[in-house]
Amino acid sequence: MHAARGLHRIEISSLANTEIQPQIQLKTAAVVLKANESKITPLSGTRDVIPEGRQIYQNLFSFTLNVAKPMEIAVYAPLFNPVLYESEFESQLWMIFDSNKAMIACGDANSHTFYTKLEKGEYTIRMQIRHEKREALEKISETNMIALCRLATPLNLDFYAEYNQCIVSGQKFTASLINRNVPKVLYLGPLTQEKLTKANLPNNCCWLTGTITLPKDDLGKRIDVQQFYYFLNPSEGGGKKNGSNGSTNTANSGGGGLAGKTKASNVNTPPAGANAPANASASGGDSASAPAVADSNKKLSIDEYSEGLRDFQCSMLTKLDYDKAEKIHDEIVAAHPKHLSAHLLLIQNIESTELKAQYPFTFAKSLKDNNNKSSNTFDSTNDGTATSTGTDAACGTSSSLTIDDNKQKDDNQKLRNAATTVVRLADHVIKGSDIDVLLAFYGLKHDTRPDAAKIKS
């Protein structure tokens, strides 16, 4: 049934007198995924070779799937899904990876009935198709995949016995007895926009799938079950672009399951802070709630200002001199004690100076220089030509050595202070980091428990 055609006519006939109670339930929403990349490459020359030296090639597809809220999704390639051993191509295999490159699910043929619970996030689907002829793989480079999203509550279509009643959404058809070889004509009305909005359809949804049953008795409903497809209008299938889908944005979105939600009420709406006084003065008795709204908006703007100022100060930590950067660092830590990025940026400022050239052997190098200078002084004082110059030469040598020693001590102290500061800042970062959260986030590849998202966060 096409929603754009409005009404849909159904003619029912039976081989015997039968009592009917037709019912249509739409349970899944279909989203078309277009390939981001299609790459044809030869496989291994030692393993993937047919006898007589015939090389096998692969066409590796990449798709992007954006899930705006947790839901059950089944993925399949309609071009290859119905066949397995009878397929022209040697194999089909697809895998779903999350943002951490952990494999979530995989499948091949007839995978449209296997649903996987996906949490909110962006997923990558990679599909491999193999064939010995490169030309055959080039012809399927524009292959699409379908993502079936299971709806939280099924959608029901209404039946009408008369054409005019269907137009005005009048009296609905419930049940009737049809005689043998006497056709019964019924009419189906389209789904209203209100039903589609409440169903929270995924964006870029193309059609809805479900089942249609005609008999009234329970045994007949179990036996006589047919597939039913409801094709949506372009404006009803969702509004926001889905990473891999090239359809354009529309304002009449049906909700958000994939690639986020689109709200039509946001169009041409001024900021809340700008129209709060006007709404308060025009609402009469509700004017007492205006200060609370204004305070919340003011608080939000102050928080945004403080965060923007903090980010700007952090961006300047690596660009200024160390003395100025240290003052800014102290201001950031005083205002935001848990902002660990400030410590890391100050460490980068210290490491970007000329002191970095002497790491990691800072103190060993300074001691080596002192030993070399002391040995040179001992050799010069024991030399006969050097000692024959008298007391004035000895005094000049000792004074120059004293100046060099003081300079070396100052340099060593600067290096020691810099290294101590780096260690202190690193300790702050380590102590402020939640080790359990980091281990849970990077250690879990895929947790099948229903509260896996809460455990990771």
Short mmCIF file of C-alpha atoms in Angstrom, two decimals:
data_model
loop_
_atom_site.label_atom_id
_atom_site.label_comp_id
_atom_site.label_asym_id
_atom_site.label_seq_id
_atom_site.Cartn_x
_atom_site.Cartn_y
_atom_site.Cartn_z
CA MET A 1 0.00 0.00 0.00
CA HIS A 2 1.31 3.46 -1.00
CA ALA A 3 0.46 6.26 1.39
CA ALA A 4 0.57 8.79 -1.44
CA ARG A 5 -2.43 7.14 -3.14
CA GLY A 6 -4.61 7.77 -0.10
CA LEU A 7 -7.12 4.91 -0.04
CA HIS A 8 -6.38 1.26 -0.74
CA ARG A 9 -8.99 -1.20 -2.01
CA ILE A 10 -8.97 -4.86 -0.95
CA GLU A 11 -11.22 -7.57 -2.41
CA ILE A 12 -11.71 -10.68 -0.27
CA SER A 13 -13.25 -13.94 -1.46
CA SER A 14 -13.53 -17.38 0.13
CA LEU A 15 -14.10 -20.97 -0.99
CA ALA A 16 -16.60 -21.48 1.84
CA ASN A 17 -18.74 -19.41 4.14
CA THR A 18 -16.20 -17.77 6.46
CA GLU A 19 -16.35 -15.22 9.21
CA ILE A 20 -13.63 -12.61 8.78
CA GLN A 21 -12.12 -10.00 11.09
CA PRO A 22 -9.25 -8.42 9.14
CA GLN A 23 -6.34 -6.91 11.01
CA ILE A 24 -3.10 -5.26 9.88
CA GLN A 25 -0.18 -4.69 12.24
CA LEU A 26 2.94 -2.80 11.14
CA LYS A 27 5.83 -3.89 13.37
CA THR A 28 9.06 -2.73 11.71
CA ALA A 29 10.39 0.36 9.92
CA ALA A 30 12.87 0.06 7.06
CA VAL A 31 15.77 2.45 6.42
CA VAL A 32 17.86 2.27 3.24
CA LEU A 33 21.63 2.54 3.79
CA LYS A 34 23.81 3.66 0.91
CA ALA A 35 27.43 2.57 0.72
CA ASN A 36 30.07 5.08 1.77
CA GLU A 37 32.80 3.08 0.06
CA SER A 38 33.07 0.19 -2.36
CA LYS A 39 36.56 -1.23 -2.89
CA ILE A 40 37.49 -4.20 -5.09
CA THR A 41 40.74 -5.98 -4.19
CA PRO A 42 42.27 -9.41 -4.89
CA LEU A 43 42.33 -11.89 -2.02
CA SER A 44 45.26 -13.96 -0.83
CA GLY A 45 47.22 -15.53 -3.66
CA THR A 46 48.00 -18.67 -1.65
CA ARG A 47 44.63 -19.43 -0.07
CA ASP A 48 41.87 -17.73 -2.11
CA VAL A 49 42.74 -19.21 -5.51
CA ILE A 50 40.60 -21.64 -7.48
CA PRO A 51 42.49 -24.54 -9.10
CA GLU A 52 44.12 -23.64 -12.39
CA GLY A 53 45.26 -20.37 -10.83
CA ARG A 54 42.01 -18.39 -11.01
CA GLN A 55 42.18 -15.45 -8.60
CA ILE A 56 39.25 -14.60 -6.30
CA TYR A 57 38.34 -10.94 -5.74
CA GLN A 58 36.34 -9.22 -3.03
CA ASN A 59 34.13 -6.15 -3.06
CA LEU A 60 34.29 -4.59 0.41
CA PHE A 61 31.42 -2.21 1.22
CA SER A 62 31.27 0.24 4.11
CA PHE A 63 28.01 1.65 5.52
CA THR A 64 27.28 4.05 8.38
CA LEU A 65 24.37 3.53 10.77
CA ASN A 66 23.47 6.24 13.29
CA VAL A 67 21.23 5.07 16.15
CA ALA A 68 19.60 7.89 18.10
CA LYS A 69 18.12 5.69 20.84
CA PRO A 70 18.43 2.03 21.89
CA MET A 71 16.43 -0.28 19.63
CA GLU A 72 16.42 -3.71 18.02
CA ILE A 73 17.72 -3.67 14.44
CA ALA A 74 18.09 -6.33 11.75
CA VAL A 75 20.42 -5.68 8.81
CA TYR A 76 20.41 -7.39 5.43
CA ALA A 77 21.39 -6.84 1.80
CA PRO A 78 18.24 -7.32 -0.32
CA LEU A 79 20.21 -8.20 -3.45
CA PHE A 80 21.84 -11.25 -1.84
CA ASN A 81 19.67 -12.02 1.21
CA PRO A 82 17.09 -14.45 -0.32
CA VAL A 83 19.66 -16.92 -1.73
CA LEU A 84 22.60 -18.76 -0.24
CA TYR A 85 24.02 -21.67 -2.25
CA GLU A 86 22.12 -20.66 -5.40
CA SER A 87 23.73 -17.22 -5.43
CA GLU A 88 25.82 -16.10 -8.38
CA PHE A 89 28.41 -14.78 -5.95
CA GLU A 90 30.56 -17.01 -3.79
CA SER A 91 29.80 -15.56 -0.37
CA GLN A 92 28.21 -12.70 1.50
CA LEU A 93 29.27 -11.61 4.96
CA TRP A 94 28.52 -8.44 6.92
CA MET A 95 29.69 -7.27 10.34
CA ILE A 96 28.61 -4.39 12.59
CA PHE A 97 31.25 -2.45 14.56
CA ASP A 98 30.70 0.23 17.18
CA SER A 99 32.70 3.45 17.62
CA ASN A 100 35.41 1.49 19.52
CA LYS A 101 35.81 -0.89 16.56
CA ALA A 102 34.34 -3.77 18.57
CA MET A 103 32.26 -6.25 16.58
CA ILE A 104 28.63 -6.24 17.69
CA ALA A 105 26.95 -8.65 15.26
CA CYS A 106 27.49 -10.47 11.98
CA GLY A 107 25.41 -12.35 9.43
CA ASP A 108 25.03 -13.49 5.83
CA ALA A 109 21.92 -14.75 4.05
CA ASN A 110 18.38 -14.59 5.49
CA SER A 111 19.49 -12.19 8.21
CA HIS A 112 16.34 -10.04 8.06
CA THR A 113 14.76 -12.06 10.87
CA PHE A 114 17.64 -11.80 13.36
CA TYR A 115 17.46 -8.64 15.49
CA THR A 116 20.30 -7.18 17.56
CA LYS A 117 19.87 -4.68 20.40
CA LEU A 118 21.97 -1.60 19.55
CA GLU A 119 22.63 1.23 21.96
CA LYS A 120 22.72 4.89 20.99
CA GLY A 121 25.73 5.77 18.85
CA GLU A 122 27.31 5.52 15.42
CA TYR A 123 27.99 2.10 13.92
CA THR A 124 29.95 0.95 10.88
CA ILE A 125 28.73 -1.96 8.75
CA ARG A 126 31.24 -3.73 6.52
CA MET A 127 30.04 -6.25 3.94
CA GLN A 128 32.19 -8.56 1.81
CA ILE A 129 31.06 -10.05 -1.51
CA ARG A 130 33.41 -12.48 -3.34
CA HIS A 131 33.63 -13.54 -6.96
CA GLU A 132 36.29 -14.74 -9.36
CA LYS A 133 35.40 -12.09 -11.97
CA ARG A 134 36.24 -8.50 -11.22
CA GLU A 135 33.66 -7.30 -13.78
CA ALA A 136 30.84 -8.98 -11.86
CA LEU A 137 31.85 -7.20 -8.65
CA GLU A 138 31.97 -3.84 -10.42
CA LYS A 139 28.31 -4.21 -11.42
CA ILE A 140 27.16 -4.38 -7.78
CA SER A 141 29.16 -1.39 -6.52
CA GLU A 142 25.94 0.54 -5.80
CA THR A 143 24.40 -2.16 -3.60
CA ASN A 144 22.27 -0.93 -0.70
CA MET A 145 21.57 -2.44 2.69
CA ILE A 146 18.32 -2.33 4.65
CA ALA A 147 18.10 -1.71 8.39
CA LEU A 148 14.84 -3.00 9.89
CA CYS A 149 13.99 -1.24 13.16
CA ARG A 150 11.48 -2.94 15.42
CA LEU A 151 8.81 -0.51 16.62
CA ALA A 152 8.04 -0.25 20.33
CA THR A 153 4.28 -0.51 19.66
CA PRO A 154 2.80 -1.86 16.39
CA LEU A 155 0.74 0.44 14.18
CA ASN A 156 -2.75 -0.70 13.13
CA LEU A 157 -4.53 0.25 9.91
CA ASP A 158 -8.29 0.80 9.93
CA PHE A 159 -10.71 -1.03 7.61
CA TYR A 160 -13.88 0.54 6.19
CA ALA A 161 -16.78 -1.13 4.43
CA GLU A 162 -17.69 1.90 2.29
CA TYR A 163 -15.64 4.28 0.21
CA ASN A 164 -17.22 7.45 1.60
CA GLN A 165 -16.78 6.28 5.19
CA CYS A 166 -13.09 5.74 4.50
CA ILE A 167 -12.71 9.28 3.14
CA VAL A 168 -14.25 10.93 6.20
CA SER A 169 -12.79 8.35 8.67
CA GLY A 170 -16.29 7.37 9.70
CA GLN A 171 -17.67 4.00 10.74
CA LYS A 172 -14.99 1.31 10.78
CA PHE A 173 -15.37 -2.27 9.67
CA THR A 174 -14.90 -4.87 12.41
CA ALA A 175 -16.19 -8.32 11.40
CA SER A 176 -18.53 -9.91 8.89
CA LEU A 177 -19.59 -13.20 7.32
CA ILE A 178 -18.69 -13.63 3.66
CA ASN A 179 -20.46 -16.20 1.54
CA ARG A 180 -18.85 -18.68 -0.79
CA ASN A 181 -17.57 -17.12 -4.03
CA VAL A 182 -19.09 -13.74 -3.12
CA PRO A 183 -16.33 -11.10 -3.01
CA LYS A 184 -16.23 -8.62 -0.16
CA VAL A 185 -14.69 -5.19 -0.85
CA LEU A 186 -12.98 -3.28 1.97
CA TYR A 187 -11.06 -0.02 2.03
CA LEU A 188 -7.94 0.97 3.94
CA GLY A 189 -7.22 4.50 5.10
CA PRO A 190 -3.70 5.95 5.39
CA LEU A 191 -1.91 6.46 8.69
CA THR A 192 -2.34 9.90 10.18
CA GLN A 193 0.64 12.13 10.93
CA GLU A 194 -0.23 11.92 14.63
CA LYS A 195 0.21 8.15 14.65
CA LEU A 196 3.50 8.39 12.78
CA THR A 197 4.81 10.99 15.21
CA LYS A 198 3.89 8.92 18.27
CA ALA A 199 5.54 5.85 16.73
CA ASN A 200 8.97 7.60 16.73
CA LEU A 201 9.90 6.31 13.31
CA PRO A 202 13.59 6.37 12.38
CA ASN A 203 14.69 9.16 10.12
CA ASN A 204 14.79 8.45 6.39
CA CYS A 205 12.30 5.63 6.92
CA CYS A 206 11.07 4.39 3.54
CA TRP A 207 8.39 1.85 4.39
CA LEU A 208 6.75 -0.09 7.21
CA THR A 209 6.38 -3.86 7.23
CA GLY A 210 3.97 -6.06 9.12
CA THR A 211 1.35 -8.77 8.77
CA ILE A 212 -2.25 -8.99 7.62
CA THR A 213 -4.69 -11.62 8.90
CA LEU A 214 -8.26 -12.13 7.67
CA PRO A 215 -9.95 -15.01 9.60
CA LYS A 216 -11.70 -14.32 12.88
CA ASP A 217 -10.89 -17.57 14.69
CA ASP A 218 -7.49 -17.90 16.38
CA LEU A 219 -6.49 -21.03 14.46
CA GLY A 220 -7.04 -19.30 11.14
CA LYS A 221 -5.03 -16.28 12.28
CA ARG A 222 -2.06 -18.51 13.02
CA ILE A 223 -2.19 -20.28 9.68
CA ASP A 224 -3.19 -17.53 7.24
CA VAL A 225 -0.62 -14.76 7.80
CA GLN A 226 0.56 -12.61 4.92
CA GLN A 227 3.24 -9.92 4.66
CA PHE A 228 2.06 -6.33 4.30
CA TYR A 229 4.11 -3.29 3.19
CA TYR A 230 3.13 0.32 3.79
CA PHE A 231 5.22 2.78 1.73
CA LEU A 232 5.54 6.22 3.29
CA ASN A 233 5.52 9.62 1.66
CA PRO A 234 8.97 11.28 1.41
CA SER A 235 7.96 13.87 4.03
CA GLU A 236 6.83 11.18 6.49
CA GLY A 237 9.95 9.05 6.49
CA GLY A 238 12.08 11.28 8.76
CA GLY A 239 13.96 14.50 8.42
CA LYS A 240 17.62 14.33 9.32
CA LYS A 241 20.27 12.98 7.02
CA ASN A 242 21.57 9.57 8.02
CA GLY A 243 25.33 9.61 7.35
CA SER A 244 25.00 6.93 4.69
CA ASN A 245 21.68 8.00 3.21
CA GLY A 246 21.61 10.71 0.62
CA SER A 247 18.00 11.87 1.07
CA THR A 248 17.39 15.52 1.87
CA ASN A 249 16.11 17.06 5.08
CA THR A 250 12.40 17.59 5.60
CA ALA A 251 10.48 19.30 8.34
CA ASN A 252 7.74 16.69 8.77
CA SER A 253 9.76 14.12 10.67
CA GLY A 254 8.18 11.11 12.24
CA GLY A 255 10.46 11.11 15.30
CA GLY A 256 13.92 9.70 15.79
CA GLY A 257 15.26 6.19 15.82
CA LEU A 258 18.25 6.47 13.51
CA ALA A 259 20.44 9.53 12.96
CA GLY A 260 18.73 11.69 15.57
CA LYS A 261 15.41 13.45 15.95
CA THR A 262 13.97 16.37 13.99
CA LYS A 263 11.50 18.71 15.66
CA ALA A 264 9.29 20.83 13.44
CA SER A 265 8.53 23.18 16.32
CA ASN A 266 12.09 24.51 16.20
CA VAL A 267 11.51 26.32 12.91
CA ASN A 268 11.50 30.12 13.18
CA THR A 269 11.50 30.00 16.99
CA PRO A 270 13.32 32.86 18.77
CA PRO A 271 15.60 32.13 21.74
CA ALA A 272 13.88 31.58 25.07
CA GLY A 273 15.65 34.49 26.71
CA ALA A 274 14.50 36.93 24.02
CA ASN A 275 10.77 36.31 24.23
CA ALA A 276 10.46 35.51 27.95
CA PRO A 277 9.49 39.08 29.00
CA ALA A 278 6.97 39.38 26.17
CA ASN A 279 5.35 36.06 27.06
CA ALA A 280 5.24 37.01 30.73
CA SER A 281 3.47 40.30 30.04
CA ALA A 282 0.99 38.72 27.65
CA SER A 283 0.09 35.76 29.84
CA GLY A 284 -1.65 37.73 32.56
CA GLY A 285 -1.94 35.44 35.59
CA ASP A 286 1.16 33.45 34.60
CA SER A 287 3.48 36.44 34.91
CA ALA A 288 4.77 35.21 38.26
CA SER A 289 6.61 32.36 36.55
CA ALA A 290 8.53 34.74 34.28
CA PRO A 291 11.35 35.53 36.78
CA ALA A 292 12.03 31.83 37.26
CA VAL A 293 12.32 31.31 33.50
CA ALA A 294 14.57 34.35 33.20
CA ASP A 295 16.77 33.13 36.06
CA SER A 296 17.19 29.71 34.46
CA ASN A 297 18.09 31.28 31.12
CA LYS A 298 20.51 33.66 32.84
CA LYS A 299 22.11 30.77 34.69
CA LEU A 300 22.50 28.84 31.47
CA SER A 301 24.16 31.80 29.76
CA ILE A 302 26.56 32.30 32.71
CA ASP A 303 27.57 28.63 32.58
CA GLU A 304 28.18 28.87 28.86
CA TYR A 305 30.25 32.01 29.39
CA SER A 306 32.40 30.40 32.08
CA GLU A 307 32.98 27.30 29.94
CA GLY A 308 33.87 29.43 26.93
CA LEU A 309 36.31 31.49 29.01
CA ARG A 310 37.85 28.31 30.39
CA ASP A 311 38.33 26.83 26.92
CA PHE A 312 39.92 30.05 25.66
CA GLN A 313 42.30 30.17 28.62
CA CYS A 314 43.26 26.55 28.04
CA SER A 315 43.99 27.25 24.38
CA MET A 316 46.46 29.98 25.42
CA LEU A 317 48.41 27.85 27.91
CA THR A 318 50.70 26.40 25.24
CA LYS A 319 51.22 29.73 23.45
CA LEU A 320 52.35 32.03 26.29
CA ASP A 321 55.54 32.15 28.34
CA TYR A 322 55.73 29.81 31.27
CA ASP A 323 55.31 32.51 33.92
CA LYS A 324 52.12 33.89 32.34
CA ALA A 325 50.85 30.41 31.53
CA GLU A 326 51.31 29.37 35.16
CA LYS A 327 49.17 32.29 36.37
CA ILE A 328 46.40 31.40 33.91
CA HIS A 329 46.68 27.76 34.97
CA ASP A 330 46.15 28.73 38.60
CA GLU A 331 43.05 30.73 37.64
CA ILE A 332 41.59 27.79 35.71
CA VAL A 333 42.24 25.34 38.55
CA ALA A 334 40.69 27.73 41.08
CA ALA A 335 37.50 28.08 38.99
CA HIS A 336 37.35 24.48 37.68
CA PRO A 337 39.22 22.11 40.03
CA LYS A 338 38.21 18.96 38.09
CA HIS A 339 39.31 20.22 34.66
CA LEU A 340 42.34 17.99 34.07
CA SER A 341 43.12 19.34 30.60
CA ALA A 342 44.67 22.45 32.16
CA HIS A 343 47.37 20.33 33.83
CA LEU A 344 48.18 18.53 30.59
CA LEU A 345 48.42 21.78 28.62
CA LEU A 346 50.80 23.30 31.18
CA ILE A 347 52.98 20.19 30.88
CA GLN A 348 53.07 20.75 27.12
CA ASN A 349 54.14 24.35 27.75
CA ILE A 350 57.06 23.17 29.90
CA GLU A 351 58.11 20.49 27.42
CA SER A 352 57.98 22.90 24.49
CA THR A 353 60.81 25.07 25.92
CA GLU A 354 64.53 24.64 25.37
CA LEU A 355 64.71 22.45 28.47
CA LYS A 356 63.19 19.56 26.55
CA ALA A 357 66.42 19.06 24.59
CA GLN A 358 68.14 17.90 27.79
CA TYR A 359 65.48 15.32 28.77
CA PRO A 360 65.53 12.52 29.86
CA PHE A 361 69.21 12.71 30.99
CA THR A 362 68.97 16.19 32.49
CA PHE A 363 70.88 15.72 35.72
CA ALA A 364 73.26 13.09 34.37
CA LYS A 365 74.35 15.49 31.64
CA SER A 366 74.90 18.33 34.11
CA LEU A 367 77.05 16.12 36.36
CA LYS A 368 79.08 15.01 33.38
CA ASP A 369 79.74 18.63 32.41
CA ASN A 370 80.90 19.44 35.96
CA ASN A 371 83.30 16.50 35.97
CA ASN A 372 84.79 17.57 32.65
CA LYS A 373 85.33 21.13 33.88
CA SER A 374 86.97 20.00 37.13
CA SER A 375 89.36 17.70 35.25
CA ASN A 376 90.31 20.50 32.86
CA THR A 377 91.03 22.81 35.80
CA PHE A 378 93.26 20.20 37.46
CA ASP A 379 95.29 19.73 34.26
CA SER A 380 95.78 23.47 33.77
CA THR A 381 97.01 24.06 37.35
CA ASN A 382 99.56 21.18 37.11
CA ASP A 383 101.02 22.40 33.82
CA GLY A 384 104.42 24.12 34.20
CA THR A 385 103.71 26.86 31.66
CA ALA A 386 100.37 27.64 33.25
CA THR A 387 101.72 27.96 36.82
CA SER A 388 104.70 30.12 35.80
CA THR A 389 102.47 33.09 35.03
CA GLY A 390 102.10 33.95 38.73
CA THR A 391 99.33 34.79 41.16
CA ASP A 392 97.29 37.06 38.84
CA ALA A 393 96.61 34.29 36.32
CA ALA A 394 95.53 31.90 39.06
CA CYS A 395 93.09 34.47 40.45
CA GLY A 396 91.57 35.07 36.99
CA THR A 397 91.05 31.36 36.41
CA SER A 398 89.40 30.82 39.78
CA SER A 399 86.98 33.75 39.25
CA SER A 400 85.88 32.50 35.82
CA LEU A 401 85.33 29.02 37.22
CA THR A 402 83.18 30.47 39.99
CA ILE A 403 80.94 32.27 37.46
CA ASP A 404 80.54 29.11 35.36
CA ASP A 405 79.73 27.06 38.44
CA ASN A 406 77.03 29.52 39.52
CA LYS A 407 75.49 29.50 36.05
CA GLN A 408 75.53 25.73 35.99
CA LYS A 409 73.87 25.59 39.40
CA ASP A 410 71.13 27.97 38.21
CA ASP A 411 70.52 25.85 35.12
CA ASN A 412 70.38 22.71 37.22
CA GLN A 413 67.91 24.33 39.57
CA LYS A 414 65.68 25.39 36.66
CA LEU A 415 65.76 21.87 35.29
CA ARG A 416 64.97 20.43 38.70
CA ASN A 417 62.04 22.83 39.18
CA ALA A 418 60.68 22.05 35.71
CA ALA A 419 60.92 18.30 36.24
CA THR A 420 59.32 18.59 39.67
CA THR A 421 56.46 20.65 38.22
CA VAL A 422 55.84 18.08 35.47
CA VAL A 423 55.72 15.26 38.02
CA ARG A 424 53.37 17.24 40.27
CA LEU A 425 50.98 18.05 37.41
CA ALA A 426 51.04 14.45 36.20
CA ASP A 427 50.16 13.28 39.71
CA HIS A 428 47.15 15.62 39.71
CA VAL A 429 45.96 14.13 36.41
CA ILE A 430 46.43 10.55 37.63
CA LYS A 431 44.66 11.19 40.93
CA GLY A 432 41.80 13.03 39.22
CA SER A 433 41.19 10.25 36.68
CA ASP A 434 38.73 7.49 37.48
CA ILE A 435 40.72 4.34 36.73
CA ASP A 436 37.70 2.04 37.02
CA VAL A 437 35.77 4.01 34.42
CA LEU A 438 38.73 4.01 32.02
CA LEU A 439 39.28 0.28 32.40
CA ALA A 440 35.58 -0.42 31.95
CA PHE A 441 35.40 1.76 28.83
CA TYR A 442 38.50 0.40 27.07
CA GLY A 443 38.31 -3.12 28.42
CA LEU A 444 34.75 -4.04 27.43
CA LYS A 445 34.45 -4.99 23.77
CA HIS A 446 30.78 -5.87 23.87
CA ASP A 447 28.57 -6.48 26.87
CA THR A 448 25.29 -8.23 26.13
CA ARG A 449 23.68 -7.19 29.41
CA PRO A 450 20.74 -4.76 29.06
CA ASP A 451 22.45 -2.16 31.27
CA ALA A 452 25.76 -2.27 29.38
CA ALA A 453 25.54 1.39 28.44
CA LYS A 454 25.17 2.42 32.09
CA ILE A 455 28.14 0.28 33.11
CA LYS A 456 30.37 1.89 30.46
CA SER A 457 29.33 5.40 31.38
#
